[in-house]
Coordinates of C-alpha atoms in Angstrom, one line a residue:
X37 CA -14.6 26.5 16.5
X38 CA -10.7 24.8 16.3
X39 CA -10.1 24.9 12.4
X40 CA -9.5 21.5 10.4
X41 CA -6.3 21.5 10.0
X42 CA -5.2 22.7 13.9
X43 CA -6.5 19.3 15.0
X44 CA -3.4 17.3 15.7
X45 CA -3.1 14.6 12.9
X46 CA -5.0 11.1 13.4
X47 CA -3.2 7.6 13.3
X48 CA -5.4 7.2 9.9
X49 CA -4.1 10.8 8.3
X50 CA -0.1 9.3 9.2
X51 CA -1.2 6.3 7.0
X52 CA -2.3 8.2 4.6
X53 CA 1.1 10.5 4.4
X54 CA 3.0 7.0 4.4
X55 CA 1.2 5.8 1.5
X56 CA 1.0 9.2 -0.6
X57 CA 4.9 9.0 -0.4
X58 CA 5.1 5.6 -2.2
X59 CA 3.9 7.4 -5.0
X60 CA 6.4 10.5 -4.5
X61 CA 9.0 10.5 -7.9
X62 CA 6.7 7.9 -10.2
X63 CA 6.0 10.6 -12.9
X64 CA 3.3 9.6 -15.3
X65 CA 2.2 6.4 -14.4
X66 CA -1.3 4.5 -13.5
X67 CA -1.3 4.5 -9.4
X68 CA -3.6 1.6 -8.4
X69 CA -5.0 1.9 -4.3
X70 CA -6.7 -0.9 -3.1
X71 CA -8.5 0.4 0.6
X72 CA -9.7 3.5 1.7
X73 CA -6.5 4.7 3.4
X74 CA -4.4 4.4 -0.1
X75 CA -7.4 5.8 -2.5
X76 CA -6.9 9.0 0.1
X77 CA -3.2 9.1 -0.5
X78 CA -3.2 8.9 -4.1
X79 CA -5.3 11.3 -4.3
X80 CA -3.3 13.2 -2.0
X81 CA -0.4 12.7 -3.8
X82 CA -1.9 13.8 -7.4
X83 CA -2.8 17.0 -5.5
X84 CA 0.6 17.9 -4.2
X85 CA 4.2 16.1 -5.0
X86 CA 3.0 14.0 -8.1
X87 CA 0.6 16.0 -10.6
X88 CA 1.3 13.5 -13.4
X89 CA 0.1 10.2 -11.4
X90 CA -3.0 9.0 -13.5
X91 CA -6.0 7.6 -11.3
X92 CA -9.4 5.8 -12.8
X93 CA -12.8 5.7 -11.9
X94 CA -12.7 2.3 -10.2
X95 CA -14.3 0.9 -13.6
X96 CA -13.4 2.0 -17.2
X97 CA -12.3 5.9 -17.3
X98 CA -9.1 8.0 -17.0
X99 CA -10.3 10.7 -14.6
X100 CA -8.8 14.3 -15.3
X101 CA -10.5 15.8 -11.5
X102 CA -9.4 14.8 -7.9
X103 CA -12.5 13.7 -6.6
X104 CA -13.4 13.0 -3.2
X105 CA -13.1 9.3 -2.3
X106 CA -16.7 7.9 -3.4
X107 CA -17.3 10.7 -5.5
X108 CA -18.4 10.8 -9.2
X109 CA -15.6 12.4 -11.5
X110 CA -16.6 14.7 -13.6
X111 CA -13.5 15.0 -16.0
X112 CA -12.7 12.3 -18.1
X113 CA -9.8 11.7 -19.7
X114 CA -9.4 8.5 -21.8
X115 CA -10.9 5.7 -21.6
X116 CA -9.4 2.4 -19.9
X117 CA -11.5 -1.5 -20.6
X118 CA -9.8 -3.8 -19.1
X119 CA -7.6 -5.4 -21.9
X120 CA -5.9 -2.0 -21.8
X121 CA -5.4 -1.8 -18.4
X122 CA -3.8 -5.2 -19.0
X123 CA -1.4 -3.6 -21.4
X124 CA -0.4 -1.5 -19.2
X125 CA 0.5 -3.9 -16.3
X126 CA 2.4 -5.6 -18.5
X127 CA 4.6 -2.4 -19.3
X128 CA 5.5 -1.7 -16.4
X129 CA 3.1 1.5 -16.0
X130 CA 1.6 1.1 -12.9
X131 CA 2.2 1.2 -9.1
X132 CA -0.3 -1.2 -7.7
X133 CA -0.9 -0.8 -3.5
X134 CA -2.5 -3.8 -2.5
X135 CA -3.6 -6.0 0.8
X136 CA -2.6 -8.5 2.2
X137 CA -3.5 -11.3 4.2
X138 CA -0.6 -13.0 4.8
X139 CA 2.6 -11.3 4.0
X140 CA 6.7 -12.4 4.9
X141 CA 9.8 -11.1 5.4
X142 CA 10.9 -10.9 2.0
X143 CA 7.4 -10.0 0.6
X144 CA 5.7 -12.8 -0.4
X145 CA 1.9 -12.1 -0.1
X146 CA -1.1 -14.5 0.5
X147 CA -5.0 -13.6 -0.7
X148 CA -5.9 -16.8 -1.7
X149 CA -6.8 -19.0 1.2
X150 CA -5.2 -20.0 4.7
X151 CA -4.3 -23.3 5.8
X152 CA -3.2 -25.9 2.9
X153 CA -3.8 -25.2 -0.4
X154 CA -5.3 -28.7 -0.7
X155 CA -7.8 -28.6 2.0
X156 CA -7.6 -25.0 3.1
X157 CA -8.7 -24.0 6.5
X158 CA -10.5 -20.7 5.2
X159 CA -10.8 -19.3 1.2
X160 CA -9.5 -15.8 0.8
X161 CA -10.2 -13.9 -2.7
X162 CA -7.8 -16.0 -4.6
X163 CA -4.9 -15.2 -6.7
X164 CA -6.0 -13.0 -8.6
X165 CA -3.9 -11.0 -10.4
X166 CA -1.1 -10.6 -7.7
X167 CA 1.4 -12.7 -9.6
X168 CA 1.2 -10.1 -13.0
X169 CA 1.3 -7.4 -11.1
X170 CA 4.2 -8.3 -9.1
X171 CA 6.0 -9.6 -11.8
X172 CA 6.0 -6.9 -13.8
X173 CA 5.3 -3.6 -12.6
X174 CA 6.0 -1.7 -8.7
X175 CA 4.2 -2.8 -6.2
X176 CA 3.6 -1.8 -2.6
X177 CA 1.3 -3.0 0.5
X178 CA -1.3 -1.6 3.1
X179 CA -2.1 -3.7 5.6
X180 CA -4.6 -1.3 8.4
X181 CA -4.3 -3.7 10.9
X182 CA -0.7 -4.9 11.4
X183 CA -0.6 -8.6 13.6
X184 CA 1.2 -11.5 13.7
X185 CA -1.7 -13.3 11.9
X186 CA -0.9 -10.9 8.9
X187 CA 3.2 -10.7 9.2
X188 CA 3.7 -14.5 9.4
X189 CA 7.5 -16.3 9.0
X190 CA 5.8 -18.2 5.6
X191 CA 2.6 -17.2 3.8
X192 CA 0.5 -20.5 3.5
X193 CA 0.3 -19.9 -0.6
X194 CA 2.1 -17.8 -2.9
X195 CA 0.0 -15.0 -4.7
X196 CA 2.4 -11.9 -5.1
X197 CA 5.9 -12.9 -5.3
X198 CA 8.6 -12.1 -3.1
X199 CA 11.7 -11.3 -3.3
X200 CA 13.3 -15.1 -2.7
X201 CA 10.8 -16.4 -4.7
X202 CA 11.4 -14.1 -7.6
X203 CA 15.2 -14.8 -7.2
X204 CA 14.5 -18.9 -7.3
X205 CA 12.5 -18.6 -10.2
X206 CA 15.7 -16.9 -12.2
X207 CA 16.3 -13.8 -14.4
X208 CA 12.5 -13.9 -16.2
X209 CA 10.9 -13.2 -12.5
X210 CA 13.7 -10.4 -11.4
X211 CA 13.9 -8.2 -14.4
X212 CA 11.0 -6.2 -13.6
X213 CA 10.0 -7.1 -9.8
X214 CA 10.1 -4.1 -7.4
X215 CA 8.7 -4.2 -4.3
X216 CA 8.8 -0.6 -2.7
X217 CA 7.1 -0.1 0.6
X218 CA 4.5 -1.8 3.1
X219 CA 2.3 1.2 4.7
X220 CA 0.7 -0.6 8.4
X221 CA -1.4 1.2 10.9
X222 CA 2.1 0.8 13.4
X223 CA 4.8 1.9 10.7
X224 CA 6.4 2.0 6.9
X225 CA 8.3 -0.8 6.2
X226 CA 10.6 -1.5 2.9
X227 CA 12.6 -4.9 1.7
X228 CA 16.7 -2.7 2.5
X229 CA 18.3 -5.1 4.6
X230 CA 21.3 -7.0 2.2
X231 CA 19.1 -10.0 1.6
X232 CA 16.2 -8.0 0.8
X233 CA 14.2 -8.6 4.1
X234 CA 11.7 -6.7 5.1
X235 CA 13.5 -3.9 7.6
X236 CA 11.8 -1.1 9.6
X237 CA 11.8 2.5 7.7
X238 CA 9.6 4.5 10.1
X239 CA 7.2 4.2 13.4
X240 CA 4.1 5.9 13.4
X241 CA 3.7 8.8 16.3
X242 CA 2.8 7.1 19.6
X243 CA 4.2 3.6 18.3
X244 CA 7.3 1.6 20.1
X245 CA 9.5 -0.5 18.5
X246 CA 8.6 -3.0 20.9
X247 CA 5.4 -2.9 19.5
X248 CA 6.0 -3.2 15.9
X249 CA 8.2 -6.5 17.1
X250 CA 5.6 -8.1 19.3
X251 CA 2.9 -8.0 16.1
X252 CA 5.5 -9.4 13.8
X253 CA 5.9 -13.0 13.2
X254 CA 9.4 -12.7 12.0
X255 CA 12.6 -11.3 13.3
X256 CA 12.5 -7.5 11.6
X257 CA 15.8 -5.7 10.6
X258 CA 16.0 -2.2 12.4
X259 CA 18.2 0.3 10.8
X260 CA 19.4 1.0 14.2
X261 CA 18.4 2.2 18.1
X262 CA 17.3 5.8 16.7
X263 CA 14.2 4.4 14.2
X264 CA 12.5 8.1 12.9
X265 CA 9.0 8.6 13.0
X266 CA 6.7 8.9 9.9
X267 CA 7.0 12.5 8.5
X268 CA 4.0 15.5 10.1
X269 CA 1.7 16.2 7.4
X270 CA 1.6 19.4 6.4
X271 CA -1.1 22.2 7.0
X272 CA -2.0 22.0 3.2
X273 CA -1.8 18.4 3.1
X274 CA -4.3 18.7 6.5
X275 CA -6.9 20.2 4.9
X276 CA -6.5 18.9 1.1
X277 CA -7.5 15.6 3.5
X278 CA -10.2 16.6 5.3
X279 CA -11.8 18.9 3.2
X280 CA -11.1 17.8 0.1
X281 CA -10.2 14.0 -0.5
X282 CA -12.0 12.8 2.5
X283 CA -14.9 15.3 3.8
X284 CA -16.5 12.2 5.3
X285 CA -13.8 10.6 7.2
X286 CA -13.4 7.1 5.7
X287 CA -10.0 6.8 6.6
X288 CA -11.4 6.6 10.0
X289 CA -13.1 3.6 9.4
X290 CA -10.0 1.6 8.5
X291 CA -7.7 3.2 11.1
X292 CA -9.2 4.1 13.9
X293 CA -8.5 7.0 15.8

Protein backbone atom coordinates (compact mmCIF):
# COMPACT_ATOMS: atom_id res chain seq x y z
CA UNK A 1 0.00 0.00 0.00
CA UNK A 2 1.41 3.77 -1.20
CA UNK A 3 1.93 5.61 2.27
CA UNK A 4 -0.15 8.87 3.05
CA UNK A 5 2.12 11.14 2.56
CA UNK A 6 3.77 9.76 -0.99
CA UNK A 7 0.39 10.61 -2.62
CA UNK A 8 1.12 13.70 -4.55
CA UNK A 9 -0.61 16.74 -2.74
CA UNK A 10 -4.42 17.50 -3.64
CA UNK A 11 -5.80 21.01 -4.87
CA UNK A 12 -7.59 21.06 -1.26
CA UNK A 13 -4.06 20.18 0.76
CA UNK A 14 -2.35 23.51 -1.46
CA UNK A 15 -5.34 25.53 0.02
CA UNK A 16 -4.78 24.45 3.08
CA UNK A 17 -0.66 25.32 2.99
CA UNK A 18 -1.91 28.83 1.52
CA UNK A 19 -4.03 29.50 4.42
CA UNK A 20 -1.74 27.97 7.34
CA UNK A 21 0.77 30.61 6.08
CA UNK A 22 -1.53 33.54 6.77
CA UNK A 23 -1.06 32.65 10.18
CA UNK A 24 2.90 32.16 9.88
CA UNK A 25 4.66 35.15 12.36
CA UNK A 26 1.29 36.14 14.42
CA UNK A 27 2.64 34.94 17.76
CA UNK A 28 0.08 34.62 20.49
CA UNK A 29 -3.02 35.62 19.12
CA UNK A 30 -6.79 34.15 18.68
CA UNK A 31 -6.78 32.64 14.88
CA UNK A 32 -10.44 32.65 13.80
CA UNK A 33 -11.15 29.99 10.42
CA UNK A 34 -14.35 30.20 9.02
CA UNK A 35 -14.67 26.77 6.43
CA UNK A 36 -13.26 23.60 6.47
CA UNK A 37 -10.18 24.32 4.43
CA UNK A 38 -8.94 27.18 6.99
CA UNK A 39 -10.04 25.19 10.43
CA UNK A 40 -7.36 22.50 8.67
CA UNK A 41 -4.70 25.12 8.34
CA UNK A 42 -4.86 26.57 11.61
CA UNK A 43 -4.61 23.76 12.94
CA UNK A 44 -1.82 22.97 10.79
CA UNK A 45 -0.20 25.89 11.59
CA UNK A 46 -0.51 25.54 15.58
CA UNK A 47 1.22 22.12 14.87
CA UNK A 48 4.26 23.41 13.02
CA UNK A 49 5.44 27.20 12.38
CA UNK A 50 3.10 28.93 15.02
CA UNK A 51 2.81 26.98 18.44
CA UNK A 52 1.51 30.11 20.25
CA UNK A 53 -1.70 30.68 17.85
CA UNK A 54 -4.74 30.13 20.34
CA UNK A 55 -7.80 28.28 18.71
CA UNK A 56 -11.47 27.71 20.46
CA UNK A 57 -13.88 25.12 20.48
CA UNK A 58 -16.28 26.70 18.06
CA UNK A 59 -18.39 27.82 21.27
CA UNK A 60 -17.01 29.09 24.62
CA UNK A 61 -13.44 27.33 25.50
CA UNK A 62 -9.74 27.96 24.88
CA UNK A 63 -8.59 24.54 23.68
CA UNK A 64 -4.93 23.50 24.90
CA UNK A 65 -5.03 20.03 22.20
CA UNK A 66 -4.92 20.07 18.33
CA UNK A 67 -7.94 18.22 17.62
CA UNK A 68 -9.06 16.80 14.48
CA UNK A 69 -11.48 19.02 12.66
CA UNK A 70 -14.98 17.93 14.24
CA UNK A 71 -13.39 16.55 17.11
CA UNK A 72 -14.11 17.15 20.84
CA UNK A 73 -10.99 18.77 22.63
CA UNK A 74 -10.08 17.36 25.51
CA UNK A 75 -7.73 20.16 26.96
CA UNK A 76 -9.12 23.23 28.03
CA UNK A 77 -7.53 26.16 28.50
CA UNK A 78 -9.60 29.24 29.58
CA UNK A 79 -12.68 29.96 29.03
CA UNK A 80 -13.95 32.53 26.17
CA UNK A 81 -18.24 33.86 26.38
CA UNK A 82 -18.74 35.91 23.96
CA UNK A 83 -18.35 39.44 25.61
CA UNK A 84 -14.67 38.34 25.89
CA UNK A 85 -14.20 37.33 22.66
CA UNK A 86 -15.50 40.83 21.96
CA UNK A 87 -12.75 42.26 23.90
CA UNK A 88 -10.48 40.79 22.17
CA UNK A 89 -11.63 41.83 18.58
CA UNK A 90 -11.45 45.02 19.77
CA UNK A 91 -7.69 44.69 20.79
CA UNK A 92 -6.49 43.80 18.00
CA UNK A 93 -5.88 39.96 19.06
CA UNK A 94 -7.15 38.09 16.48
CA UNK A 95 -6.72 37.03 12.76
CA UNK A 96 -10.17 36.40 11.50
CA UNK A 97 -10.23 34.20 7.94
CA UNK A 98 -13.50 34.67 6.64
CA UNK A 99 -15.86 34.12 3.32
CA UNK A 100 -16.96 35.84 1.06
CA UNK A 101 -19.57 36.28 -1.31
CA UNK A 102 -18.81 39.18 -3.10
CA UNK A 103 -15.32 40.52 -2.67
CA UNK A 104 -13.30 43.62 -4.91
CA UNK A 105 -10.21 44.72 -5.88
CA UNK A 106 -9.38 46.55 -2.89
CA UNK A 107 -11.10 44.11 -0.45
CA UNK A 108 -14.30 45.21 0.20
CA UNK A 109 -16.43 42.01 1.08
CA UNK A 110 -20.29 41.35 0.65
CA UNK A 111 -22.32 38.60 3.10
CA UNK A 112 -25.28 40.44 3.39
CA UNK A 113 -27.45 40.23 0.36
CA UNK A 114 -27.07 40.62 -3.62
CA UNK A 115 -28.77 42.98 -5.76
CA UNK A 116 -29.90 46.39 -3.96
CA UNK A 117 -29.83 46.75 -0.51
CA UNK A 118 -33.40 48.18 -0.83
CA UNK A 119 -35.00 45.39 -2.65
CA UNK A 120 -32.27 42.82 -2.74
CA UNK A 121 -32.36 40.20 -5.36
CA UNK A 122 -31.20 37.35 -2.81
CA UNK A 123 -30.39 37.73 1.35
CA UNK A 124 -27.05 36.47 2.23
CA UNK A 125 -26.20 36.08 6.17
CA UNK A 126 -26.03 39.75 6.83
CA UNK A 127 -23.43 41.88 8.18
CA UNK A 128 -22.61 40.55 10.84
CA UNK A 129 -19.66 41.28 12.46
CA UNK A 130 -17.50 41.86 9.33
CA UNK A 131 -17.22 45.63 9.87
CA UNK A 132 -15.57 45.11 13.73
CA UNK A 133 -13.53 42.66 12.72
CA UNK A 134 -12.11 44.47 9.85
CA UNK A 135 -11.82 47.49 11.50
CA UNK A 136 -9.89 46.50 14.09
CA UNK A 137 -8.02 43.48 13.99
CA UNK A 138 -6.17 41.33 10.72
CA UNK A 139 -8.16 39.85 8.52
CA UNK A 140 -7.89 37.45 5.62
CA UNK A 141 -10.31 35.53 3.04
CA UNK A 142 -11.09 31.98 1.68
CA UNK A 143 -13.19 31.85 -1.02
CA UNK A 144 -13.11 27.63 -2.33
CA UNK A 145 -14.63 28.39 -5.30
CA UNK A 146 -13.00 31.41 -7.03
CA UNK A 147 -15.59 33.11 -10.14
CA UNK A 148 -16.40 36.10 -11.44
CA UNK A 149 -19.73 36.03 -9.47
CA UNK A 150 -17.48 36.14 -6.24
CA UNK A 151 -14.48 38.57 -7.59
CA UNK A 152 -16.83 41.26 -8.87
CA UNK A 153 -15.55 45.15 -9.92
CA UNK A 154 -18.08 46.55 -6.87
CA UNK A 155 -19.59 44.31 -4.08
CA UNK A 156 -23.44 45.16 -4.06
CA UNK A 157 -23.13 46.17 -0.05
CA UNK A 158 -20.45 46.89 2.13
CA UNK A 159 -19.85 44.36 5.07
CA UNK A 160 -15.99 44.08 5.61
CA UNK A 161 -14.22 47.17 4.60
CA UNK A 162 -11.79 47.73 2.12
CA UNK A 163 -9.08 49.33 1.67
CA UNK A 164 -10.66 52.62 -0.28
CA UNK A 165 -13.40 52.44 1.87
CA UNK A 166 -11.34 52.50 5.00
CA UNK A 167 -9.21 55.32 3.47
CA UNK A 168 -12.63 57.57 2.66
CA UNK A 169 -13.79 57.06 5.98
CA UNK A 170 -10.36 58.85 7.42
CA UNK A 171 -7.73 58.06 10.12
CA UNK A 172 -10.45 56.31 12.76
CA UNK A 173 -11.05 53.35 9.98
CA UNK A 174 -7.12 53.02 8.90
CA UNK A 175 -5.36 52.91 12.15
CA UNK A 176 -5.90 49.33 12.79
CA UNK A 177 -7.26 47.87 9.27
CA UNK A 178 -5.01 45.03 7.77
CA UNK A 179 -6.04 43.12 5.28
CA UNK A 180 -3.42 40.23 4.72
CA UNK A 181 -4.22 37.52 2.18
CA UNK A 182 -7.23 36.02 0.09
CA UNK A 183 -6.59 32.01 -0.05
CA UNK A 184 -8.99 30.73 -3.49
CA UNK A 185 -9.10 27.21 -4.79
CA UNK A 186 -6.94 28.93 -8.16
CA UNK A 187 -4.25 30.98 -6.09
CA UNK A 188 -3.17 33.43 -2.93
CA UNK A 189 -3.84 36.73 -3.54
CA UNK A 190 -2.71 39.96 -1.26
CA UNK A 191 -3.78 43.93 -1.53
CA UNK A 192 0.65 45.00 -2.79
CA UNK A 193 -0.05 46.79 -5.78
CA UNK A 194 0.66 50.92 -4.81
CA UNK A 195 -2.96 51.61 -4.48
CA UNK A 196 -3.56 48.68 -2.45
CA UNK A 197 -5.35 46.54 -5.11
CA UNK A 198 -5.69 43.27 -4.93
CA UNK A 199 -2.46 41.70 -7.01
CA UNK A 200 -1.65 38.04 -7.64
CA UNK A 201 0.95 36.42 -4.94
CA UNK A 202 0.87 32.73 -6.09
CA UNK A 203 -0.93 30.15 -8.61
CA UNK A 204 -1.89 27.03 -7.34
CA UNK A 205 -0.06 23.79 -9.24
CA UNK A 206 -1.90 22.98 -12.49
CA UNK A 207 -3.49 26.66 -12.58
CA UNK A 208 -2.71 29.38 -15.54
CA UNK A 209 -2.68 32.82 -15.20
CA UNK A 210 -5.15 32.95 -17.79
CA UNK A 211 -7.32 31.27 -15.63
CA UNK A 212 -7.11 33.12 -12.49
CA UNK A 213 -7.96 36.34 -15.14
CA UNK A 214 -10.90 34.77 -16.89
CA UNK A 215 -12.71 34.10 -13.14
CA UNK A 216 -11.88 37.58 -12.06
CA UNK A 217 -14.28 40.44 -12.55
CA UNK A 218 -11.58 42.96 -12.29
CA UNK A 219 -8.35 43.72 -13.96
CA UNK A 220 -5.73 41.84 -11.34
CA UNK A 221 -2.17 43.28 -10.83
CA UNK A 222 0.52 40.47 -11.68
CA UNK A 223 3.85 40.93 -10.09
CA UNK A 224 5.20 40.08 -13.37
CA UNK A 225 5.41 37.14 -16.40
CA UNK A 226 7.19 34.65 -13.92
CA UNK A 227 4.05 34.42 -11.20
CA UNK A 228 5.52 31.32 -8.52
CA UNK A 229 3.45 28.70 -7.57
CA UNK A 230 2.01 28.07 -3.99
CA UNK A 231 4.88 26.46 -1.89
CA UNK A 232 4.95 21.91 -1.82
CA UNK A 233 3.79 20.97 1.55
CA UNK A 234 6.08 19.16 3.28
CA UNK A 235 6.20 15.36 4.20
CA UNK A 236 5.38 16.24 7.91
CA UNK A 237 2.99 18.79 7.02
CA UNK A 238 1.44 15.63 4.58
CA UNK A 239 0.75 13.52 7.10
CA UNK A 240 -0.03 16.04 10.27
CA UNK A 241 -3.01 16.63 7.35
CA UNK A 242 -4.16 13.47 6.65
CA UNK A 243 -3.64 11.66 9.65
CA UNK A 244 -3.95 13.98 12.11
CA UNK A 245 -6.04 17.27 11.43
CA UNK A 246 -8.18 15.74 8.81
CA UNK A 247 -8.36 11.76 8.94
CA UNK A 248 -11.72 12.06 7.19
CA UNK A 249 -10.94 14.26 4.31
CA UNK A 250 -13.19 17.28 4.76
CA UNK A 251 -11.00 19.44 2.89
CA UNK A 252 -12.19 17.41 0.01
CA UNK A 253 -15.44 18.41 0.31
CA UNK A 254 -14.83 22.09 -0.18
CA UNK A 255 -12.06 21.68 -2.85
CA UNK A 256 -12.44 18.99 -4.80
CA UNK A 257 -9.81 16.89 -6.02
Amino acid sequence: MTPATARAATRAEYCVIACAEAWRGDGEILASPMGTVPSVAARLAKLTFSPDLLLTDGEALLIGDVPAVGAASAVTEGWLPYRKHLTMVMGGKRHVMMGASQLDRFGNQNISCIGDWSRPRRQLLGVRGAPVNTLNNPVSYWVPRHSARVFVEKVDMISGVGYDSAAAAGPSATRFHDLRRVVSDLGVFDFGAPDHAMRLVSLHPGVTLERVREATGFALAVPGDDVPYTREPTAEELRLIRDVVDPDGLRDREVRP
